Tab-separated table of C-alpha atoms and ligand atoms in Angstrom:
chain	number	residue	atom	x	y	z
A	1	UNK	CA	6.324	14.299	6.117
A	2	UNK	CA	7.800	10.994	8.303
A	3	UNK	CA	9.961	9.190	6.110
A	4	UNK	CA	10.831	5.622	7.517
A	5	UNK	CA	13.777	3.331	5.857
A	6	UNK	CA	13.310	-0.116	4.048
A	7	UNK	CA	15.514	-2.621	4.761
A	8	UNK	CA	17.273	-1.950	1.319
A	9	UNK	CA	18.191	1.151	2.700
A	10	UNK	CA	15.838	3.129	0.986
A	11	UNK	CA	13.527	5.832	2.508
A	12	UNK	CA	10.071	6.125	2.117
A	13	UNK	CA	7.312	8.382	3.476
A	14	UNK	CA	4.987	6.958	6.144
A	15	UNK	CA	1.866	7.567	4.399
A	16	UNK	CA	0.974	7.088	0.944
A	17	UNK	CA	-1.939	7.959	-1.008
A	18	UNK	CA	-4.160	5.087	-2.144
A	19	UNK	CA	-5.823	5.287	-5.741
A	20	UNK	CA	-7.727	1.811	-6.053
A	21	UNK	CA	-10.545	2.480	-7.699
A	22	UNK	CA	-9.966	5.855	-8.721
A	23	UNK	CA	-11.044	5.549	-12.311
A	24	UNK	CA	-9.107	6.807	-15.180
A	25	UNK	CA	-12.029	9.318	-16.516
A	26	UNK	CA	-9.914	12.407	-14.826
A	27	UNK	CA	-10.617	11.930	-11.282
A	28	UNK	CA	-7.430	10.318	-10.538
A	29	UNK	CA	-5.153	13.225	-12.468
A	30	UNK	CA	-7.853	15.502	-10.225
A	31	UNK	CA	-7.017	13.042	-6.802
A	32	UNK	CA	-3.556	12.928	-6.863
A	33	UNK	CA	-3.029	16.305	-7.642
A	34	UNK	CA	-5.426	17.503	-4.765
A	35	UNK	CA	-2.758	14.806	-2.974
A	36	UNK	CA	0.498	16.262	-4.260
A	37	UNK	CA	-0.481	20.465	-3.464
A	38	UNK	CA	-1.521	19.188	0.136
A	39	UNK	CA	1.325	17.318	1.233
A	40	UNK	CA	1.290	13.944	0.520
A	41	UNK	CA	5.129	12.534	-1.718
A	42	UNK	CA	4.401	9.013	-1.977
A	43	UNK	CA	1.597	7.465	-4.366
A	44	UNK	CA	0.074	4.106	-4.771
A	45	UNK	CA	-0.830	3.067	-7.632
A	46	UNK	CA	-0.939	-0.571	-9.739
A	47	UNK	CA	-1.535	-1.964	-13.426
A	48	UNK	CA	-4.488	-3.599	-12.379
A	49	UNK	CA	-6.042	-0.151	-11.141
A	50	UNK	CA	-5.349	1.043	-14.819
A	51	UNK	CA	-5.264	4.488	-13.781
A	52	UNK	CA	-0.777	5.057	-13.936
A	53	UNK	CA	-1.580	6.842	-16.738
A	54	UNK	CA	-3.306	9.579	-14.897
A	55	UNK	CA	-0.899	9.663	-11.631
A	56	UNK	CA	2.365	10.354	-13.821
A	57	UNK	CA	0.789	13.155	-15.383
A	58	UNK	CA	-0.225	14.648	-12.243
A	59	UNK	CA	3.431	14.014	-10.691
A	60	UNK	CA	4.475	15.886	-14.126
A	61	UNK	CA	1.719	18.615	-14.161
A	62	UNK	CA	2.077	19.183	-10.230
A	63	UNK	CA	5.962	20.801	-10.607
A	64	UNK	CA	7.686	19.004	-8.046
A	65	UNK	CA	10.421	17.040	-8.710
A	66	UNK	CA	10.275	13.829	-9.875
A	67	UNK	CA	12.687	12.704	-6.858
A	68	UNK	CA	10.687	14.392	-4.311
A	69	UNK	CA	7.898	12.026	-4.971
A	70	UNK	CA	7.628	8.361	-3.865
A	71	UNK	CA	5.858	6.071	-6.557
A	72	UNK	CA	4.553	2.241	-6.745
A	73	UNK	CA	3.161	0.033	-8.811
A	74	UNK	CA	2.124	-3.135	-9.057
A	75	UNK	CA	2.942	-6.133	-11.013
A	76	UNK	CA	-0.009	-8.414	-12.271
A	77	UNK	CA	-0.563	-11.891	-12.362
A	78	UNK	CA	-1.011	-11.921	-16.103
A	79	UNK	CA	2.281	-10.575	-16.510
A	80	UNK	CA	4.419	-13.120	-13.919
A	81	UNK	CA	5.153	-14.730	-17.297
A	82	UNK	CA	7.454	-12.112	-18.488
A	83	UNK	CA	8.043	-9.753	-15.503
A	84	UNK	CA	10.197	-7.267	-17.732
A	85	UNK	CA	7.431	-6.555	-20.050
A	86	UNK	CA	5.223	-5.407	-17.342
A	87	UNK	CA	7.363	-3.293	-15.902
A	88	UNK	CA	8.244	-1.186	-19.335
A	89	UNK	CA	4.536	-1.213	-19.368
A	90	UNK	CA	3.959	0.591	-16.180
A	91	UNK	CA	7.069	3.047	-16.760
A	92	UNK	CA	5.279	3.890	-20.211
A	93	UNK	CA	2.073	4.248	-18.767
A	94	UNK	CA	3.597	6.333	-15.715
A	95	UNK	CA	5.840	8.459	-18.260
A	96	UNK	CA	8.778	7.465	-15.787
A	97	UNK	CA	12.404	6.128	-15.960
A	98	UNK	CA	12.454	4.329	-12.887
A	99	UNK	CA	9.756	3.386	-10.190
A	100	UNK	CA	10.390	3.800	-6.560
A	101	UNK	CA	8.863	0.746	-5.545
A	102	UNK	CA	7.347	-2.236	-7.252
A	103	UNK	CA	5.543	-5.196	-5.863
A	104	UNK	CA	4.439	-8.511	-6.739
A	105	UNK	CA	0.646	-7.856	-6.380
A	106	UNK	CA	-0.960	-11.003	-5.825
A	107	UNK	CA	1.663	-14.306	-4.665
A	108	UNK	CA	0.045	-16.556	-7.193
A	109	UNK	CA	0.951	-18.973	-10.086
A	110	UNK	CA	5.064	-18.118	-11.088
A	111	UNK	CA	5.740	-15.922	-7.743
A	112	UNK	CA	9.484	-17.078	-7.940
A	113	UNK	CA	10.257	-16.176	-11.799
A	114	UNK	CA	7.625	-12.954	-11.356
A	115	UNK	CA	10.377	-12.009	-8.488
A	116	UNK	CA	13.350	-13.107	-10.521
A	117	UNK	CA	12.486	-10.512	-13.110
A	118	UNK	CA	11.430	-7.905	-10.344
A	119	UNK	CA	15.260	-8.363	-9.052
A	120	UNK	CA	16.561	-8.214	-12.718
A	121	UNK	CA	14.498	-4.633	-13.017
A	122	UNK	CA	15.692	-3.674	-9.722
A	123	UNK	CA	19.788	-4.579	-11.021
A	124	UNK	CA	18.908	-2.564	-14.115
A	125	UNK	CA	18.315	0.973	-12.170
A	126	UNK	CA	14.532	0.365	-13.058
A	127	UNK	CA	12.913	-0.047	-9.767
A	128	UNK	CA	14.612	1.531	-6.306
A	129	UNK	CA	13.009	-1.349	-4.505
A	130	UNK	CA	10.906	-3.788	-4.479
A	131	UNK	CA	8.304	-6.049	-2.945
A	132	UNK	CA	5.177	-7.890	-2.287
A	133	UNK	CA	1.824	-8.022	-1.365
A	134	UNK	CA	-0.922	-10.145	0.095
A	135	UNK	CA	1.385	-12.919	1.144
A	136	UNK	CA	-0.210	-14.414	4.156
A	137	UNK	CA	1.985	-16.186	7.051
A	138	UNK	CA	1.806	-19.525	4.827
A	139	UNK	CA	2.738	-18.002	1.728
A	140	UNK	CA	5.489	-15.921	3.796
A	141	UNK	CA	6.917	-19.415	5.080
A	142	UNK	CA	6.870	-20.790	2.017
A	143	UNK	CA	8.186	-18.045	-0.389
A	144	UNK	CA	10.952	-16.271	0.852
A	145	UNK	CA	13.021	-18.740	1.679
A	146	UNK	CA	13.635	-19.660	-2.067
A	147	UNK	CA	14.398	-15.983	-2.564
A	148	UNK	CA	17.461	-14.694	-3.319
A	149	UNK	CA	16.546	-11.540	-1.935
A	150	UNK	CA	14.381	-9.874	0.689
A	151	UNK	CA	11.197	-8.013	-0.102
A	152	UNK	CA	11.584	-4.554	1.476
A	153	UNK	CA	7.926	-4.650	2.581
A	154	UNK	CA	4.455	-6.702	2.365
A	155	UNK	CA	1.696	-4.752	1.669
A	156	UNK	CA	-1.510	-6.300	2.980
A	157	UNK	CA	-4.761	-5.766	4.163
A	158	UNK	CA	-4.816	-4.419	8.128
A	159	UNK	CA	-6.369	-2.166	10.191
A	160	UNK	CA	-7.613	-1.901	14.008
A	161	UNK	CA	-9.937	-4.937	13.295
A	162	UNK	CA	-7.393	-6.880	11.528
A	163	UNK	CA	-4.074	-6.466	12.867
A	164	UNK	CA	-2.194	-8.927	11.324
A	165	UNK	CA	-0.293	-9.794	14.220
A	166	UNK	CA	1.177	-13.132	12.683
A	167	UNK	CA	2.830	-12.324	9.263
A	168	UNK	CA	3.952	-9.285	11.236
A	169	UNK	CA	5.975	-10.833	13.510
A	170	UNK	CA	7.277	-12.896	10.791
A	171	UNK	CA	8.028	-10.214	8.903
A	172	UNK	CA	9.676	-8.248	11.609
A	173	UNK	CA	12.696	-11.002	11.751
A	174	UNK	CA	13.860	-9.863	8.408
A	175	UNK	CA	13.213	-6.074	8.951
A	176	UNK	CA	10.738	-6.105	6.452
A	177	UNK	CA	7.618	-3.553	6.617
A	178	UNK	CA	4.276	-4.239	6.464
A	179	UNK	CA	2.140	-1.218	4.397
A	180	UNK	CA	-1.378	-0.938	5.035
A	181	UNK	CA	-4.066	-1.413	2.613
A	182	UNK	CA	-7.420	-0.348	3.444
A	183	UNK	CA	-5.950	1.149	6.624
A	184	UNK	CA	-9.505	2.732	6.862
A	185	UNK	CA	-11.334	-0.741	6.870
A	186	UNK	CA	-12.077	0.355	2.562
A	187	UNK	CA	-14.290	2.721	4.955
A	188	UNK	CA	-16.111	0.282	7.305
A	189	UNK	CA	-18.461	2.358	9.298
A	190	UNK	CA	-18.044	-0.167	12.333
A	191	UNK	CA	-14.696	0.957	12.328
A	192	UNK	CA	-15.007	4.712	11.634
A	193	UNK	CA	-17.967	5.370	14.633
A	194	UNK	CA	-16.202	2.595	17.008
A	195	UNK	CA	-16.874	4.507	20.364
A	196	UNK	CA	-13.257	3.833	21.556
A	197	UNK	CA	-11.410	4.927	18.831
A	198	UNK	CA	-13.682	8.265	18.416
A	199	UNK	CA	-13.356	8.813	22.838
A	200	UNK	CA	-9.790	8.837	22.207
A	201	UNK	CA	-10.483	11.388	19.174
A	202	UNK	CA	-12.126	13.763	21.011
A	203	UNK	CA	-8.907	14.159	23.501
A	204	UNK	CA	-6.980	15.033	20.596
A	205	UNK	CA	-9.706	17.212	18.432
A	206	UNK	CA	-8.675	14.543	15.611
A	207	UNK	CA	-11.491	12.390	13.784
A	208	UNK	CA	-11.330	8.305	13.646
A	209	UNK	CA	-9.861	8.428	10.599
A	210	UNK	CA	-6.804	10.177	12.017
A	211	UNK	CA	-6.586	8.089	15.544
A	212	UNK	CA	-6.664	4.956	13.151
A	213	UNK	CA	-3.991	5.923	11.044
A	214	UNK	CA	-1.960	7.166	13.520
A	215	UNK	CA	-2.317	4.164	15.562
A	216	UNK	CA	-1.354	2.276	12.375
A	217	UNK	CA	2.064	4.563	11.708
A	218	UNK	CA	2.901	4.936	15.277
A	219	UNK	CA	3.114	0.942	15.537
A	220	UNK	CA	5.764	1.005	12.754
A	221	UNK	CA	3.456	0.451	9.444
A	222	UNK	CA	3.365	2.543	6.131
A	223	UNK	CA	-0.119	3.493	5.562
A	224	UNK	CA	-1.893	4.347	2.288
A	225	UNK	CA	-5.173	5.980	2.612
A	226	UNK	CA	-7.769	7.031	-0.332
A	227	UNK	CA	-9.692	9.322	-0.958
A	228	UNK	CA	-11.574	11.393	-3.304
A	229	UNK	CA	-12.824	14.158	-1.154
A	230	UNK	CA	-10.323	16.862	-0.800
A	231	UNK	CA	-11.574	17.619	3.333
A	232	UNK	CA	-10.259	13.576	3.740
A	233	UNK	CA	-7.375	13.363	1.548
A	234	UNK	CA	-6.354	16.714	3.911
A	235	UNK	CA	-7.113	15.142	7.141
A	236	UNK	CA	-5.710	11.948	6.663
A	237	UNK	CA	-2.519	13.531	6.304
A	238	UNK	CA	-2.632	15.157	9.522
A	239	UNK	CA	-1.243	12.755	12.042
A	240	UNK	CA	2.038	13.357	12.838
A	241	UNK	CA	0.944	16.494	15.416
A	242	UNK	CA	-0.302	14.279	18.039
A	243	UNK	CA	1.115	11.320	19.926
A	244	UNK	CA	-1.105	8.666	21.332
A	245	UNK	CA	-1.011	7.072	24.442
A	246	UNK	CA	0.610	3.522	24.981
A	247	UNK	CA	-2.565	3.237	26.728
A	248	UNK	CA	-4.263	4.349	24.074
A	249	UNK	CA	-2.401	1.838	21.523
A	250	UNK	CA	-3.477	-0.644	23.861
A	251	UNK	CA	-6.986	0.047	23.921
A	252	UNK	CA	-6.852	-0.138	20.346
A	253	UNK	CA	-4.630	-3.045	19.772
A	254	UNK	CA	-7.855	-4.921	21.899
A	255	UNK	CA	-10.008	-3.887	19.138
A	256	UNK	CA	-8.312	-6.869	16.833
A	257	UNK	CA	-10.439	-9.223	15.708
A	258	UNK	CA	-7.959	-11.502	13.700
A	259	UNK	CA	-10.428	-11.633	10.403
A	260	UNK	CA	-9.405	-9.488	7.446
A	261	UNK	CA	-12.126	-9.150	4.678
A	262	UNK	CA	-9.995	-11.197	2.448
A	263	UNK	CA	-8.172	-14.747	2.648
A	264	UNK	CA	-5.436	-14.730	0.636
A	265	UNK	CA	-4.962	-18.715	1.129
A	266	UNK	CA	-8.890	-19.138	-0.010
A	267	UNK	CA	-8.738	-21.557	-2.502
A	268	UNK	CA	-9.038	-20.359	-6.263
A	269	UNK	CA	-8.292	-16.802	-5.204
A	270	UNK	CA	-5.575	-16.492	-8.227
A	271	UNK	CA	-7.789	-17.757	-10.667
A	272	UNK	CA	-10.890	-15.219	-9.082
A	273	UNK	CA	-8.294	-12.260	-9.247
A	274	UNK	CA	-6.997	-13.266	-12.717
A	275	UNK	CA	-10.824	-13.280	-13.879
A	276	UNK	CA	-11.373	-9.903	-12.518
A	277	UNK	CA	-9.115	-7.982	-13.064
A	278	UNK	CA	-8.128	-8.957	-17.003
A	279	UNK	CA	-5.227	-6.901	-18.045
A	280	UNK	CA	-4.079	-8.717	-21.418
A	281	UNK	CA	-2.128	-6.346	-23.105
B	1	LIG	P1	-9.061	2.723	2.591
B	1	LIG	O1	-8.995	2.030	3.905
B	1	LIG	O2	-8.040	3.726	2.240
B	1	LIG	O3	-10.510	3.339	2.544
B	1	LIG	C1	-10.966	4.079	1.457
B	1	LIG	C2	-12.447	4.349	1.718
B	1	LIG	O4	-12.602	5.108	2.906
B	1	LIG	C3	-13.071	5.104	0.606
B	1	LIG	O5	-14.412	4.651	0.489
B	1	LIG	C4	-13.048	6.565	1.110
B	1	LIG	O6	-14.146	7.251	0.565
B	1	LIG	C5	-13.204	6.373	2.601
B	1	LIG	N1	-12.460	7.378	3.403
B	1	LIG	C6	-11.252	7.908	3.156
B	1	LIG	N2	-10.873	8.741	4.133
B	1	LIG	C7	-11.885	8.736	5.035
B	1	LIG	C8	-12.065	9.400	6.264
B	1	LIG	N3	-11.152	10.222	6.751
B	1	LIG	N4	-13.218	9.173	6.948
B	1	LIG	C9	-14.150	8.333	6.454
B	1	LIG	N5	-14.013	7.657	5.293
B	1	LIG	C10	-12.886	7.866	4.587
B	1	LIG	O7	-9.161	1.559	1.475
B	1	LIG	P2	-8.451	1.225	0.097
B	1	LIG	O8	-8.967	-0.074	-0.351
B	1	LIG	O9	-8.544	2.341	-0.847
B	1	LIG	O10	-6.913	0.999	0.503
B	1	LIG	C11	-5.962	2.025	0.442
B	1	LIG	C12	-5.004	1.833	-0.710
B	1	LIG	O11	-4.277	0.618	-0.557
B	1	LIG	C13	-5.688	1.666	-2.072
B	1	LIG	O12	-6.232	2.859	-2.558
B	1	LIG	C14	-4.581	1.057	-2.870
B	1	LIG	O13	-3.649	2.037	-3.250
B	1	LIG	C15	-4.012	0.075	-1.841
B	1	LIG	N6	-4.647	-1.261	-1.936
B	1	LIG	C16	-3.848	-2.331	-2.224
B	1	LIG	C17	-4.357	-3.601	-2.314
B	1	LIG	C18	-3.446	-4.721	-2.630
B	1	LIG	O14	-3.926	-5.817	-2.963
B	1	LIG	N7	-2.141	-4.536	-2.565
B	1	LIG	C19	-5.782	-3.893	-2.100
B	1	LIG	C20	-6.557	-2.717	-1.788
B	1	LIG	C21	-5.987	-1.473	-1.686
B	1	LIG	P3	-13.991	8.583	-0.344
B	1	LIG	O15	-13.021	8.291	-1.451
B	1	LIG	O16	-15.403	8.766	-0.830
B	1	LIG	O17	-13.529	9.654	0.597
């Protein structure tokens, strides 16, 4: 496993198992287990996805120590009100006395007192780090200046046809990283059979889905890939045994097309995410 270091000093594995949309009926204990005995030490998981529950007893259930295993969660909107509350929720839920990394999920409504209380969590040996998510290049310009602290990373939306050039070179002045979501394109076929990413494959004997995350990780970013399927949740983790090309990276890095599925500055997007994803307890 690659481990990589925030700019809090912290260390966190490279690649990170996804579990949006893994619903809590049993298939994510079943998921993250299948993650756990293959390799993976890092999990993603949020209070919106209402499945913690489920990954803290497979961290439990799996045997390995609670230290050897990298956790986050997410902070809702509904909870930027009262910060604290939401993170005893998701230790409760998780069956955890600390989480390894926490992030604003959404940079709407109260962002500043949301990240006053993440900091206050983070003082109180509660969180190891913590972060955000979604903030695009505006929101970037306008948030963390007011901060007292750094994020340690962003965790947005990118892969080969949306690499997220511009918050990432904001981001890189203050050393923070950028994690993937939907580093797979949420499994965009376009992506998956593009003819240049599955050429390079075939040098390699890997499949697209490992050229595109290793082209992710190679250029620096944390990656979180999910799965279901045991064969993928296997193979996704194997990308560290091959190095690609700068050639390569270039070939790929001409694949951007500079339009992620989702606009974080769309207007009402707060109010749409609020509506659909109603955690009220
Ligand atoms: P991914 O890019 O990880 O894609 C997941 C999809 O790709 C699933 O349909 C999966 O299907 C399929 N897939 C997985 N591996 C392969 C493979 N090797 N070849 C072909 N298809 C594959 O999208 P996610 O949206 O899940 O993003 C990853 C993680 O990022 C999330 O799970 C979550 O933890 C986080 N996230 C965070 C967000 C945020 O707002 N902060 C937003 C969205 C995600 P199957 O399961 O059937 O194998």
């Amino acid at each position: 496993m690659k481990n990589t270091k925030l700019n809090d000093g912290i260390e966190i594995p490279a690649i990170g198992f996804g579990t949006f949309l893994i619903p809590s009926d049993g298939s994510t204990y079943t998921a993250v287990r299948e993650a756990l005995e293959i390799g993976y030490r890092h999990i993603d998981t949020a209070t919106a996805y209402e499945n913690e529950e489920e990954v803290g007893k497979a961290v439990r259930d799996s045997g390995i120590p609670r230290e050897e295993i990298f956790i986050t969660s997410k902070l809702w909107l509904s909870q930027f009100d009262n910060p604290q509350k939401g993170v005893e929720r998701s230790l409760k839920k998780l069956g955890m006395d600390y989480i390894d990394l926490y992030l604003i999920h959404q940079p709407y409504f109260d962002v500043l007192k949301a990240w006053e209380g993440l900091e206050a969590a983070k003082a109180d040996g509660k969180l190891r780090s913590i972060g955000v998510s979604n903030m695009s290049p505006k929101m970037w310009k306008s948030f963390i200046p007011q901060f007292e602290t750094l994020p340690s990373v962003n965790q947005i939306e990118c892969n080969p046809l949306a690499q997220q050039k511009e918050i990432r070179s904001l981001m890189a002045r203050d050393n923070v990283k950028v994690e993937c979501w939907g580093p797979l394109g949420q499994g965009n076929q376009a992506l998956l059979t593009n003819e240049a990413i599955l050429q390079i494959g075939e040098k390699y004997g890997k499949n697209a889905g490992q050229v595109i995350l290793r082209f992710e990780t190679q250029d620096g970013m944390i990656v979180l890939p999910k799965s279901v399927h045991p064969e993928r949740i296997k193979s996704n983790l194997e990308i560290f045994d091959f190095t690609l090309t700068e050639d390569e990276m270039n070939i790929i890095r001409a694949l951007d097309t500079n339009k992620p599925s989702r606009d974080p500055d769309a207007p009402g997007r707060g109010e749409y995410l609020s509506k659909k994803f109603n955690i009220t307890d």
